[in-house]
Amino acid sequence: MVPLQVEEKLHMFQEEKYVALKKGEHKVLKEKSESGKVTLAYTALVETLILLSPEQNVLPYLDGRKQGARSCADVIIYRWKEGDKVWDLHIIEFKKTINTSTLGKAKWQFMMGIYNARAIAAFLGIGLGSIYLYSGFRNDTLSSMESASLITLRISNNSEKLKEIRQWREEECELRLDGENKILPHYKILLNQDGDGILSI
């Protein structure tokens, strides 16, 4: 059960900015951007709090004139861990196509999403447990990259891109958080060509 003090603070939120789900409840998460629309059918396996459109609701103290300062991931999910009395943090970013360019942008959005999620968690007075990352996409050019392309990257000595491709294939993502490099689980959500997908966590 969600702690009472968290429920009390949620009453101060604008109702359209979040959704709280009980175990077994569903929510259709929608995202619209220049690259298309996404409709993700989400099922909560435990008590869950979802921040809707966090990229439009980042901390107002951040300066939008500074590149990337107001970036954020598309979905922030807190999942209650009853036994540990903490909430695991799940961050989702949607891209039409995954390639080295969009993956690099997603990594920044993940990082800013984590920072924004921590700020909300501090306000709610909730402790955070593990962090999990997700990329929702229609097309994946990294998993299907041919050996010749990989050889070209090696020849050009692009070790950072090669590392990102390896991590993508191994469902990991290295982020720079609080001055340290941290490797986090990074799961794939395959969307159909209409942008529809499902997730149950």
XYZ file of N, CA and C in Angstrom:
603
model
N 0.842 -1.193 0.000
C 0.000 0.000 0.000
C 0.885 1.253 0.000
N 0.496 2.258 -0.810
C 1.262 3.501 -0.891
C 1.176 4.219 0.450
N 2.315 4.639 0.995
C 2.293 5.329 2.283
C 1.366 6.545 2.273
N 0.704 6.781 3.394
C -0.277 7.855 3.505
C 0.338 9.218 3.213
N 1.580 9.438 3.689
C 2.191 10.753 3.471
C 2.448 11.026 2.000
N 2.661 9.962 1.206
C 2.832 10.142 -0.238
C 1.497 10.521 -0.865
N 0.435 9.843 -0.480
C -0.898 10.164 -1.007
C -1.279 11.600 -0.671
N -0.970 12.028 0.535
C -1.308 13.397 0.937
C -0.596 14.422 0.067
N 0.667 14.182 -0.241
C 1.418 15.126 -1.072
C 0.961 15.076 -2.528
N 0.542 13.903 -3.005
C 0.051 13.795 -4.381
C -1.194 14.646 -4.592
N -1.964 14.878 -3.533
C -3.163 15.707 -3.660
C -2.820 17.146 -4.031
N -1.558 17.537 -3.851
C -1.128 18.883 -4.241
C -0.767 18.962 -5.721
N -0.646 17.818 -6.386
C -0.284 17.785 -7.798
C -1.505 18.109 -8.664
N -1.255 18.648 -9.847
C -2.313 18.782 -10.840
C -2.699 17.369 -11.292
N -4.000 17.086 -11.306
C -4.469 15.718 -11.542
C -4.036 15.155 -12.886
N -3.902 16.016 -13.908
C -3.540 15.526 -15.240
C -2.043 15.251 -15.382
N -1.266 15.517 -14.333
C 0.182 15.370 -14.406
C 0.683 14.002 -13.936
N -0.196 13.197 -13.332
C 0.249 11.902 -12.819
C -0.911 10.924 -12.793
N -0.580 9.650 -12.623
C -1.597 8.621 -12.392
C -1.026 7.618 -11.394
N -1.839 7.236 -10.427
C -1.455 6.215 -9.450
C -2.251 4.951 -9.761
N -1.553 3.831 -9.907
C -2.187 2.566 -10.264
C -1.991 1.543 -9.160
N -3.033 0.769 -8.925
C -2.922 -0.374 -8.028
C -2.503 -1.600 -8.842
N -2.087 -2.637 -8.168
C -1.673 -3.868 -8.835
C -2.779 -4.362 -9.766
N -2.398 -4.646 -11.011
C -3.334 -5.153 -11.999
C -4.066 -4.097 -12.801
N -3.910 -2.825 -12.440
C -4.594 -1.766 -13.188
C -3.793 -1.404 -14.438
N -4.499 -0.789 -15.392
C -3.915 -0.468 -16.696
C -3.971 1.034 -16.951
N -3.041 1.484 -17.797
C -3.036 2.868 -18.252
C -2.433 2.915 -19.644
N -3.103 3.616 -20.540
C -2.557 3.822 -21.884
C -1.739 5.110 -21.854
N -0.449 4.964 -22.108
C 0.464 6.102 -22.118
C 0.660 6.561 -23.553
N 0.436 7.835 -23.801
C 0.535 8.360 -25.166
C 1.609 9.420 -25.235
N 2.321 9.410 -26.331
C 3.388 10.375 -26.580
C 3.278 10.818 -28.028
N 3.396 12.125 -28.247
C 3.304 12.649 -29.605
C 4.497 13.551 -29.847
N 5.184 13.331 -30.966
C 6.325 14.179 -31.309
C 6.418 14.286 -32.821
N 7.444 15.022 -33.288
C 7.605 15.190 -34.735
C 7.919 13.873 -35.427
N 8.422 12.895 -34.676
C 8.759 11.605 -35.293
C 7.584 10.622 -35.262
N 6.444 11.059 -34.750
C 5.265 10.195 -34.753
C 4.662 10.037 -33.375
N 3.605 9.242 -33.317
C 2.923 9.040 -32.041
C 3.253 7.668 -31.471
N 3.133 7.565 -30.155
C 3.346 6.305 -29.457
C 2.144 6.061 -28.556
N 1.673 4.816 -28.542
C 0.626 4.401 -27.621
C 1.120 3.149 -26.914
N 1.409 3.279 -25.624
C 1.955 2.171 -24.852
C 0.910 1.709 -23.840
N 0.482 0.453 -23.972
C -0.476 -0.126 -23.032
C 0.304 -0.652 -21.835
N 0.144 0.001 -20.705
C 0.923 -0.320 -19.509
C 0.055 -1.035 -18.486
N 0.604 -2.114 -17.903
C -0.061 -2.832 -16.816
C 0.841 -2.801 -15.594
N 0.282 -2.378 -14.472
C 1.043 -2.313 -13.226
C 0.994 -3.664 -12.518
N 2.145 -4.227 -12.217
C 2.221 -5.491 -11.497
C 2.318 -5.270 -9.990
N 2.588 -4.027 -9.594
C 2.596 -3.610 -8.182
C 2.040 -2.187 -8.147
N 1.907 -1.627 -6.962
C 1.454 -0.240 -6.871
C 2.474 0.658 -7.558
N 1.951 1.566 -8.374
C 2.797 2.328 -9.284
C 2.338 3.775 -9.356
N 3.308 4.671 -9.463
C 3.034 6.084 -9.689
C 3.723 6.487 -10.989
N 2.959 7.078 -11.908
C 3.499 7.481 -13.203
C 3.394 8.990 -13.352
N 4.509 9.635 -13.697
C 4.488 11.050 -14.039
C 4.245 11.170 -15.536
N 3.207 11.889 -15.913
C 2.824 12.026 -17.316
C 3.496 13.244 -17.935
N 4.001 13.083 -19.139
C 4.668 14.156 -19.900
C 5.706 14.919 -19.079
N 6.637 14.202 -18.438
C 7.629 14.918 -17.617
C 8.503 15.868 -18.421
N 8.671 15.595 -19.732
C 9.498 16.487 -20.538
C 8.875 17.881 -20.659
N 7.575 17.986 -20.388
C 6.904 19.293 -20.414
C 6.776 19.892 -19.005
N 7.287 19.171 -18.016
C 7.123 19.607 -16.626
C 8.416 19.497 -15.826
N 9.528 19.856 -16.466
C 10.808 19.772 -15.764
C 10.894 20.862 -14.706
N 11.903 20.762 -13.846
C 12.083 21.749 -12.790
C 12.147 23.161 -13.387
N 11.310 24.073 -12.903
C 11.278 25.414 -13.500
C 12.543 26.229 -13.248
N 13.380 25.760 -12.334
C 14.629 26.474 -12.051
C 15.661 26.285 -13.156
N 15.477 25.277 -13.994
C 16.466 24.995 -15.032
C 16.339 25.992 -16.178
N 17.473 26.437 -16.682
C 17.528 27.496 -17.687
C 17.375 26.912 -19.091
N 16.249 27.198 -19.725
C 15.981 26.693 -21.069
C 16.900 27.253 -22.129
N 17.645 28.320 -21.819
C 18.585 28.883 -22.790
C 19.873 28.085 -22.863
N 20.068 27.197 -21.877
C 21.278 26.366 -21.865
C 20.935 25.008 -22.471
N 21.720 24.610 -23.450
C 21.423 23.416 -24.223
C 21.254 22.183 -23.336
N 20.116 21.527 -23.475
C 19.850 20.277 -22.780
C 19.393 20.418 -21.343
N 19.372 21.668 -20.815
C 19.032 21.841 -19.404
C 17.600 21.434 -19.098
N 16.704 21.606 -20.066
C 15.300 21.277 -19.835
C 14.884 20.019 -20.587
N 15.856 19.187 -20.928
C 15.558 17.886 -21.529
C 15.039 16.942 -20.455
N 14.303 15.935 -20.880
C 13.821 14.928 -19.937
C 13.326 13.731 -20.743
N 13.249 12.592 -20.098
C 12.697 11.398 -20.730
C 11.182 11.553 -20.878
N 10.569 10.635 -21.639
C 9.145 10.733 -21.949
C 8.237 10.244 -20.824
N 8.671 9.269 -20.058
C 7.833 8.700 -18.993
C 8.708 8.404 -17.779
N 8.190 8.741 -16.591
C 8.853 8.413 -15.332
C 7.888 7.572 -14.505
N 8.355 6.407 -14.089
C 7.518 5.485 -13.325
C 8.223 5.133 -12.017
N 7.477 5.229 -10.926
C 7.953 4.762 -9.621
C 7.157 3.502 -9.271
N 7.859 2.406 -8.972
C 7.195 1.137 -8.599
C 7.510 0.820 -7.141
N 6.467 0.644 -6.354
C 6.584 0.420 -4.916
C 7.140 -0.967 -4.627
N 8.169 -1.023 -3.795
C 8.724 -2.304 -3.323
C 8.361 -2.443 -1.850
N 7.258 -3.132 -1.610
C 6.683 -3.239 -0.259
C 7.709 -3.708 0.766
N 8.430 -4.782 0.435
C 9.357 -5.356 1.408
C 10.494 -4.426 1.775
N 10.965 -3.642 0.790
C 12.110 -2.759 1.024
C 11.705 -1.342 1.421
N 10.417 -1.040 1.292
C 9.899 0.301 1.605
C 10.561 1.387 0.753
N 10.888 1.043 -0.483
C 11.435 2.020 -1.431
C 10.684 1.877 -2.756
N 10.960 2.784 -3.649
C 10.356 2.785 -4.980
C 11.464 2.600 -6.013
N 11.323 1.621 -6.874
C 12.249 1.503 -8.000
C 11.853 2.529 -9.057
N 12.854 3.057 -9.733
C 12.638 4.103 -10.727
C 12.805 3.515 -12.130
N 11.791 3.716 -12.967
C 11.801 3.223 -14.349
C 11.620 4.421 -15.278
N 12.586 4.618 -16.173
C 12.605 5.777 -17.067
C 12.457 5.280 -18.507
N 11.493 5.851 -19.241
C 11.219 5.415 -20.618
C 11.433 6.577 -21.580
N 12.128 6.278 -22.676
C 12.310 7.248 -23.759
C 11.896 6.584 -25.071
N 11.122 7.315 -25.875
C 10.660 6.794 -27.161
C 11.440 7.424 -28.305
N 11.842 6.587 -29.253
C 12.476 7.043 -30.485
C 11.874 6.251 -31.646
N 11.689 6.915 -32.778
C 11.175 6.181 -33.938
C 12.202 5.147 -34.399
N 13.449 5.582 -34.469
C 14.539 4.703 -34.905
C 15.694 4.804 -33.914
N 16.251 3.659 -33.555
C 17.434 3.638 -32.696
C 18.670 3.538 -33.576
N 19.530 4.559 -33.487
C 20.835 4.548 -34.137
C 21.808 5.237 -33.191
N 23.046 5.394 -33.589
C 24.022 5.960 -32.656
C 23.678 7.405 -32.292
N 23.067 8.136 -33.210
C 22.701 9.524 -32.933
C 21.545 9.603 -31.935
N 20.454 8.856 -32.180
C 19.297 8.927 -31.283
C 19.599 8.296 -29.934
N 20.478 7.299 -29.914
C 20.847 6.685 -28.643
C 21.632 7.672 -27.778
N 22.511 8.432 -28.420
C 23.260 9.445 -27.679
C 22.339 10.495 -27.074
N 21.334 10.920 -27.841
C 20.366 11.891 -27.324
C 19.548 11.278 -26.191
N 19.144 10.014 -26.348
C 18.351 9.336 -25.322
C 19.123 9.242 -24.008
N 20.427 9.025 -24.083
C 21.226 8.913 -22.856
C 21.164 10.211 -22.053
N 21.221 11.339 -22.734
C 21.100 12.622 -22.036
C 19.699 12.763 -21.429
N 18.675 12.365 -22.192
C 17.304 12.462 -21.693
C 17.085 11.528 -20.500
N 17.694 10.352 -20.528
C 17.634 9.452 -19.366
C 18.232 10.136 -18.132
N 19.411 10.707 -18.317
C 20.099 11.341 -17.192
C 19.253 12.466 -16.601
N 18.724 13.328 -17.454
C 17.904 14.437 -16.968
C 16.590 13.925 -16.378
N 16.073 12.836 -16.934
C 14.875 12.232 -16.361
C 15.122 11.723 -14.951
N 16.274 11.114 -14.738
C 16.631 10.627 -13.399
C 16.739 11.792 -12.419
N 17.404 12.871 -12.838
C 17.544 14.021 -11.940
C 16.186 14.628 -11.597
N 15.313 14.760 -12.598
C 13.981 15.312 -12.333
C 13.164 14.365 -11.458
N 13.284 13.062 -11.706
C 12.550 12.078 -10.903
C 13.006 12.108 -9.451
N 14.307 12.298 -9.237
C 14.820 12.405 -7.867
C 14.238 13.614 -7.146
N 14.107 14.729 -7.876
C 13.572 15.947 -7.258
C 12.125 15.728 -6.812
N 11.318 15.085 -7.653
C 9.928 14.789 -7.294
C 9.888 13.811 -6.124
N 10.765 12.810 -6.161
C 10.817 11.826 -5.068
C 11.151 12.513 -3.749
N 12.062 13.491 -3.792
C 12.419 14.207 -2.571
C 11.216 14.962 -2.024
N 10.441 15.579 -2.920
C 9.244 16.292 -2.472
C 8.234 15.323 -1.853
N 8.060 14.170 -2.481
C 7.102 13.186 -1.978
C 7.600 12.473 -0.724
N 8.900 12.591 -0.467
C 9.466 11.928 0.703
C 9.619 10.436 0.521
N 9.897 10.024 -0.722
C 10.042 8.583 -0.989
C 11.497 8.246 -1.264
N 11.925 7.100 -0.773
C 13.261 6.602 -1.046
C 13.278 5.841 -2.356
N 14.359 6.005 -3.100
C 14.476 5.326 -4.394
C 15.392 4.114 -4.272
N 15.005 3.038 -4.956
C 15.805 1.821 -4.999
C 16.592 1.765 -6.293
N 16.378 0.718 -7.067
C 17.111 0.515 -8.321
C 16.545 1.393 -9.439
N 17.391 1.638 -10.453
C 16.987 2.427 -11.622
C 17.052 1.536 -12.858
N 15.989 1.607 -13.680
C 15.902 0.826 -14.907
C 15.551 1.769 -16.059
N 16.185 1.559 -17.200
C 15.952 2.372 -18.390
C 15.260 1.538 -19.466
N 14.431 2.209 -20.278
C 13.723 1.550 -21.373
C 13.747 2.456 -22.595
N 13.947 1.850 -23.757
C 13.795 2.568 -25.021
C 12.674 1.907 -25.811
N 11.674 2.719 -26.172
C 10.610 2.247 -27.063
C 10.909 2.715 -28.471
N 10.801 1.826 -29.465
C 11.217 2.181 -30.820
C 10.482 1.317 -31.844
N 10.416 1.828 -33.073
C 9.880 1.061 -34.202
C 10.999 0.336 -34.951
N 12.107 1.037 -35.136
C 13.207 0.518 -35.948
C 14.503 0.516 -35.142
N 15.286 -0.535 -35.322
C 16.544 -0.698 -34.592
C 17.663 -0.954 -35.591
N 18.489 0.067 -35.852
C 19.591 -0.116 -36.799
C 20.842 -0.651 -36.114
N 20.892 -0.578 -34.778
C 22.101 -1.012 -34.073
C 22.190 -2.533 -33.979
N 21.088 -3.182 -33.661
C 21.125 -4.645 -33.529
C 21.389 -5.326 -34.857
N 20.940 -4.678 -35.939
C 21.094 -5.291 -37.258
C 22.305 -4.756 -38.015
N 23.152 -3.982 -37.333
C 24.307 -3.388 -38.004
C 25.238 -4.471 -38.538
N 25.595 -4.342 -39.784
C 26.440 -5.336 -40.454
C 27.894 -5.221 -39.982
N 28.603 -6.307 -40.142
C 30.015 -6.351 -39.730
C 30.843 -5.274 -40.410
N 30.541 -4.988 -41.687
C 31.306 -3.985 -42.429
C 31.201 -2.610 -41.766
N 29.997 -2.269 -41.275
C 29.807 -0.982 -40.603
C 30.582 -0.939 -39.295
N 30.591 -2.052 -38.589
C 31.334 -2.114 -37.331
C 32.837 -1.995 -37.577
N 33.303 -2.614 -38.650
C 34.729 -2.525 -39.003
C 35.091 -1.073 -39.320
N 34.207 -0.370 -40.033
C 34.448 1.041 -40.350
C 34.578 1.863 -39.080
N 33.723 1.593 -38.090
C 33.818 2.306 -36.811
C 35.134 1.999 -36.111
N 35.569 0.734 -36.198
C 36.845 0.366 -35.572
C 38.010 1.074 -36.256
N 37.966 1.106 -37.569
C 39.043 1.745 -38.333
C 39.119 3.232 -37.994
N 37.948 3.858 -37.850
C 37.925 5.291 -37.529
C 38.200 5.539 -36.046
N 38.468 4.445 -35.315
C 38.820 4.519 -33.891
C 37.723 5.191 -33.059
N 36.470 4.865 -33.411
C 35.332 5.447 -32.705
C 34.909 4.501 -31.584
N 35.732 4.439 -30.553
C 35.512 3.472 -29.479
C 34.243 3.768 -28.679
N 33.885 5.048 -28.567
C 32.686 5.404 -27.797
C 31.422 4.865 -28.473
N 31.342 5.019 -29.791
C 30.180 4.501 -30.526
C 30.138 2.976 -30.476
N 31.301 2.343 -30.595
C 31.356 0.874 -30.510
C 30.886 0.394 -29.147
N 31.260 1.129 -28.094
C 30.839 0.765 -26.746
C 29.321 0.912 -26.602
N 28.763 1.984 -27.163
C 27.310 2.186 -27.104
C 26.561 1.066 -27.820
N 27.088 0.642 -28.974
C 26.448 -0.447 -29.731
C 26.509 -1.742 -28.932
N 27.657 -2.033 -28.332
C 27.793 -3.249 -27.519
C 26.840 -3.212 -26.335
N 26.773 -2.065 -25.663
C 25.883 -1.951 -24.515
C 24.420 -2.089 -24.937
N 24.060 -1.524 -26.077
C 22.686 -1.654 -26.577
C 22.335 -3.125 -26.780
N 23.235 -3.844 -27.392
C 22.979 -5.270 -27.651
C 22.925 -6.082 -26.352
N 23.649 -5.644 -25.338
C 23.676 -6.358 -24.044
C 22.670 -5.801 -23.041
N 21.814 -4.889 -23.502
C 20.775 -4.265 -22.670
C 21.360 -3.580 -21.437
N 22.370 -2.759 -21.710
C 22.989 -1.927 -20.687
C 23.118 -0.507 -21.222
N 23.271 0.437 -20.303
C 23.488 1.823 -20.707
C 24.362 2.500 -19.656
N 25.440 3.103 -20.113
C 26.332 3.814 -19.202
C 25.979 5.295 -19.196
N 25.660 5.807 -18.013
C 25.329 7.217 -17.855
C 26.304 7.874 -16.884
N 26.511 9.153 -17.075
C 27.321 9.943 -16.145
C 26.358 10.570 -15.143
N 26.319 10.031 -13.924
C 25.414 10.503 -12.881
C 26.215 10.963 -11.678
N 25.990 12.186 -11.260
C 26.649 12.732 -10.070
C 28.167 12.602 -10.160
N 28.710 12.815 -11.359
C 30.156 12.793 -11.530
C 30.768 11.416 -11.661
N 29.921 10.369 -11.711
C 30.430 9.005 -11.848
C 29.755 8.304 -13.016
N 30.497 7.417 -13.678
C 29.908 6.588 -14.724
C 29.221 5.392 -14.082
N 27.951 5.213 -14.420
C 27.181 4.099 -13.870
C 26.526 3.331 -15.000
N 26.594 2.008 -14.908
C 25.946 1.155 -15.914
C 24.616 0.680 -15.355
N 23.553 0.961 -16.106
C 22.195 0.629 -15.686
C 21.567 -0.348 -16.675
N 20.614 -1.165 -16.207
C 19.874 -2.023 -17.134
C 19.097 -1.162 -18.130
N 19.085 -1.583 -19.384
C 18.438 -0.804 -20.456
C 17.641 -1.765 -21.331
N 16.326 -1.764 -21.140
C 15.468 -2.737 -21.811
C 14.826 -2.146 -23.065
N 14.479 -3.028 -23.980
C 13.902 -2.623 -25.259
C 12.383 -2.849 -25.253
N 11.649 -1.862 -25.758
C 10.210 -1.980 -25.970
C 9.979 -1.837 -27.461
N 9.677 -2.948 -28.131
C 9.469 -2.922 -29.581
C 8.051 -2.445 -29.882
N 7.960 -1.383 -30.645
C 6.673 -0.840 -31.072
C 6.381 -1.281 -32.498
N 5.106 -1.419 -32.848
C 4.793 -1.715 -34.245
C 4.905 -0.422 -35.053
N 4.668 -0.504 -36.356
C 4.881 0.663 -37.208
C 3.867 1.778 -36.973
N 2.801 1.478 -36.225
C 1.852 2.521 -35.823
C 2.259 3.163 -34.496
N 3.332 2.638 -33.879
C 3.787 3.190 -32.612
C 3.119 2.583 -31.405
N 2.490 1.426 -31.570
C 1.797 0.748 -30.458
C 2.704 -0.288 -29.812
N 2.636 -0.387 -28.489
C 3.416 -1.383 -27.768
C 2.788 -1.691 -26.416
N 3.371 -2.659 -25.714
C 2.863 -3.044 -24.392
C 4.023 -3.144 -23.414
N 3.724 -2.889 -22.144
C 4.724 -3.038 -21.082
C 4.005 -3.413 -19.794
N 4.483 -4.448 -19.149
C 3.957 -4.865 -17.851
C 5.135 -4.996 -16.893
N 5.164 -4.148 -15.885
C 6.236 -4.229 -14.876
C 5.654 -3.928 -13.503
